[in-house]
Amino acid sequence: MTTTTSDQANIESPPMDFGDLKSQCVAPRPSIMGRRRSLSGILWLSAKGILRGLLTTLSYFRRPSTVVTQQYPENRDTLQMFERYRGRLSLIHNEDGEHGCTGCQICERLCPNGSIIVTKDKKNEATGKPALDQFIWRQDTCTFCNICVLVCPFDTLEMTGDFESSVYDRRLLVFNLNEYAGPTADQLEKLGDEELAKAQMKPMKKYQGPVPMCGGELDGIPKLDTGKSDDA
Amino acid sequence: MAQALMNLISAPLLAQAGRAAAGAAPSMERARTVSDRAADALQYSIWAAVLYIAIGLVAVLVVVSVLGLVMSYIERKVAGHFQCRLGPMRVGPHGILQSLADGIKLLFKEGIEPGHGDKVIFIGAPIFSITATILLLAIVPVAPGIQVVDMNVGVVYIAAVSGIGVMGILMGGWSSDNKWSLLGAMRAGAQMISYEISLTIAILVVVMFSGTLRVSEIIESQQQGWWIWRGHGVAIVAFCLYLIASTAELNRTPFDLPEGESELTGGYHTEYSGLRFSFFFLAEFANLFVFSALATTFFLGGWLPFHIGDYEAFNRVMDILPPVISPLFWFGTKCTVLIFVLMWFRWTFPRLRMDQLMRLEWKVLLPFGFANLILAATVVLTGLYFFPTAT
């Protein structure tokens, strides 16, 4: 393989970064049919490849522990999903619980299947600027395409590694992502008045925070009778 | 009434006695299968014949259902070992109740029919599929006499009947009124019909070596040694062709394009649920056994132990098992090994693309099969294989 004069083999690709997984893109191996080989050569190569594959899996079969497989329900406490994993969408909140979403609705407009609904105050009384009211995310229709995260001009969205989301009713997969309805962290800082900022962050609606909108009224989504009143 | 019952029981014995009295040479007589016994009994009482037919039918049905349970369990365990998954360890000790739980789950699932589909064909497709398997199981020789029917055109029968399985899949895909099902079925049709040619050509090599189409005689012709090593490279190539073609016939990875769950959301059985779905898989798992059993029969000497020509001492060591257990042991061992190899393939090789699949068949396997067939004819005519006097 190494003695090939094919042009393909000389291409060196830069190392690529896959989050935690450091991997180098290796130049494609010259294909069996690309070079002129005798029939017996092709047969020999094929048989060798097949046998090598079979022996590899047989070694796994004999020692299953050498396979890198996560024993999922057992390792629930220590399980760390990869950085690039696209689980639940979430609005980034800083340590004070403030978000950076201005309610510009770019994500809503660019969402391919309308899984995001952003409602906003036309004019917030304290800052005099528009502020976020509700950031609704419908996981039941989301394809996890990541476009909303990419287009957000304020870098306030992220895909978390949270993937355990099975429920018995798809209406439970409609979330309100913002912990409070109000101005962004920047605007709250500009206010200068800590008391006023705190008042701005007080919950104004019943279903605030990243909880399922199971009790909330929303266009097109019927109200769900959970039987447990509002605590769900 | 009692007399009738006595007749029923003694009929085949009497018939056998009559045949022996007529002077049939006992050494030339084959072990009598269920259908032979039914035919003998027919001379005496029709009810005895019906009884034997019922016995054969029930035996095959029991084998199919037991195979479905056992195979799905083995498949899970083998897959779990290959990938270090603990999935099949949870239901019962070592997961032995998993198949049972699956069966109960499938029983309780709703059987849904697509609204605009062709209902009759939709319901008939899984039945077609399993019928092909049952017809094939009828000719599988487990041990001398433990075989439902042993006809003189056995190999032709196998080639003909295994084609019915394609019909089941095509019907299922067509009647589902679903583009994925249709695509899966079209792929299945193209694939299974193509690979059937290679399969038959591979078997023809053995037919040439043994000079018979009768399955039990093919096994008997391997008394001096199994064809896979007696036939030199020709038989080994034929065995490899058979293994590849039967993997494709079984729709197992790397040739599982008809299902192709990642690109066709289930392929031909997308619209099937509950018991109808399980019928397809019952047929598939039973077919896995059937094709392994046929490979055993054609290439590995069926129920015969490992013999080397006239080396009496070696052969006697191989014959050490009592005659009742020996055929079952040897047949079972060979079959299990082949089934494991097919499962091993599944967890090793990635799925092929459709054009690669077709190229492999029409440009590689088929020319090789024909060349191998001609070579085999030369080998047979010149008597170049080991112990040619045996045939």
Short mmCIF file of N, CA and C in Angstrom, two decimals, chain A residues 33 39 43 49-50 53-55 57-58 60-61 64-65 67 69 71 73-74, chain B residues 77-78 80-86 90 340-341 344-345 347-349 359 368:
data_model
loop_
_atom_site.label_atom_id
_atom_site.label_comp_id
_atom_site.label_asym_id
_atom_site.label_seq_id
_atom_site.Cartn_x
_atom_site.Cartn_y
_atom_site.Cartn_z
N MET A 33 -9.55 -1.35 -7.14
CA MET A 33 -9.75 -1.34 -8.57
C MET A 33 -8.99 -0.17 -9.24
N LEU A 39 -6.05 -10.55 -11.44
CA LEU A 39 -7.26 -11.10 -10.83
C LEU A 39 -6.93 -11.78 -9.50
N LEU A 43 -8.32 -10.92 -5.74
CA LEU A 43 -8.91 -11.96 -4.90
C LEU A 43 -8.17 -12.06 -3.58
N GLY A 49 -8.71 -8.88 3.34
CA GLY A 49 -9.52 -7.88 4.03
C GLY A 49 -10.66 -8.52 4.80
N ILE A 50 -11.33 -9.47 4.14
CA ILE A 50 -12.47 -10.13 4.79
C ILE A 50 -12.00 -10.88 6.03
N GLY A 53 -11.12 -8.55 8.90
CA GLY A 53 -12.32 -8.06 9.57
C GLY A 53 -12.92 -9.11 10.48
N LEU A 54 -12.99 -10.33 9.97
CA LEU A 54 -13.60 -11.41 10.77
C LEU A 54 -12.78 -11.66 12.03
N LEU A 55 -11.43 -11.63 11.89
CA LEU A 55 -10.60 -11.91 13.06
C LEU A 55 -10.75 -10.80 14.11
N THR A 57 -13.42 -8.94 14.72
CA THR A 57 -14.67 -9.11 15.47
C THR A 57 -14.61 -10.35 16.34
N LEU A 58 -13.88 -11.37 15.89
CA LEU A 58 -13.78 -12.58 16.72
C LEU A 58 -13.03 -12.27 18.01
N TYR A 60 -13.10 -9.48 19.53
CA TYR A 60 -14.08 -8.81 20.39
C TYR A 60 -15.04 -9.82 21.00
N PHE A 61 -15.40 -10.82 20.20
CA PHE A 61 -16.36 -11.82 20.68
C PHE A 61 -15.77 -12.59 21.86
N PRO A 64 -15.31 -9.52 25.22
CA PRO A 64 -16.24 -8.40 24.97
C PRO A 64 -15.83 -7.12 25.70
N SER A 65 -15.07 -7.24 26.79
CA SER A 65 -14.76 -6.04 27.57
C SER A 65 -13.80 -5.12 26.82
N VAL A 67 -14.28 -4.09 23.87
CA VAL A 67 -15.09 -3.20 23.05
C VAL A 67 -15.40 -1.96 23.88
N THR A 69 -17.82 0.17 24.80
CA THR A 69 -19.27 0.37 24.81
C THR A 69 -19.67 0.94 26.16
N GLN A 71 -21.98 1.37 29.18
CA GLN A 71 -23.06 0.60 29.78
C GLN A 71 -24.08 1.59 30.32
N PRO A 73 -27.52 2.51 31.27
CA PRO A 73 -28.31 2.87 32.48
C PRO A 73 -27.47 2.79 33.75
N GLU A 74 -26.41 1.95 33.71
CA GLU A 74 -25.58 1.82 34.90
C GLU A 74 -24.73 3.07 35.13
N LYS B 77 -27.66 -12.83 21.87
CA LYS B 77 -26.48 -13.11 22.70
C LYS B 77 -25.20 -12.91 21.90
N VAL B 78 -25.20 -13.40 20.66
CA VAL B 78 -24.00 -13.25 19.84
C VAL B 78 -23.72 -11.78 19.59
N GLY B 80 -24.70 -9.30 21.40
CA GLY B 80 -24.30 -8.69 22.67
C GLY B 80 -22.83 -8.93 22.96
N HIS B 81 -22.35 -10.14 22.65
CA HIS B 81 -20.95 -10.44 22.90
C HIS B 81 -20.05 -9.67 21.96
N PHE B 82 -20.48 -9.57 20.70
CA PHE B 82 -19.64 -8.87 19.73
C PHE B 82 -19.49 -7.39 20.09
N GLN B 83 -20.52 -6.83 20.68
CA GLN B 83 -20.50 -5.38 20.91
C GLN B 83 -20.48 -5.02 22.38
N CYS B 84 -20.32 -6.01 23.24
CA CYS B 84 -20.30 -5.77 24.68
C CYS B 84 -21.55 -5.01 25.12
N ARG B 85 -22.68 -5.54 24.79
CA ARG B 85 -23.93 -4.93 25.22
C ARG B 85 -24.60 -5.86 26.21
N LEU B 86 -25.17 -5.32 27.24
CA LEU B 86 -25.83 -6.16 28.25
C LEU B 86 -27.32 -6.28 27.98
N ARG B 90 -31.25 -9.01 30.71
CA ARG B 90 -32.12 -8.43 31.74
C ARG B 90 -33.35 -9.28 32.04
N PHE B 340 -23.41 -19.73 13.36
CA PHE B 340 -22.55 -18.75 14.03
C PHE B 340 -21.76 -17.95 13.00
N VAL B 341 -21.27 -18.62 11.96
CA VAL B 341 -20.50 -17.90 10.94
C VAL B 341 -21.36 -16.83 10.28
N TRP B 344 -21.71 -14.07 12.61
CA TRP B 344 -20.41 -13.41 12.67
C TRP B 344 -20.29 -12.43 11.51
N PHE B 345 -20.69 -12.84 10.31
CA PHE B 345 -20.70 -11.95 9.15
C PHE B 345 -21.49 -10.69 9.47
N TRP B 347 -22.13 -9.11 12.15
CA TRP B 347 -21.57 -8.09 13.04
C TRP B 347 -20.19 -7.68 12.62
N THR B 348 -19.76 -8.09 11.41
CA THR B 348 -18.44 -7.69 10.94
C THR B 348 -18.54 -6.74 9.76
N PHE B 349 -19.39 -7.06 8.80
CA PHE B 349 -19.33 -6.34 7.53
C PHE B 349 -20.40 -5.26 7.45
N ARG B 359 -23.16 -5.64 -8.77
CA ARG B 359 -21.89 -5.90 -9.44
C ARG B 359 -21.27 -7.19 -8.90
N PHE B 368 -17.46 -16.50 -11.76
CA PHE B 368 -16.70 -17.45 -10.97
C PHE B 368 -17.46 -18.77 -10.82
#
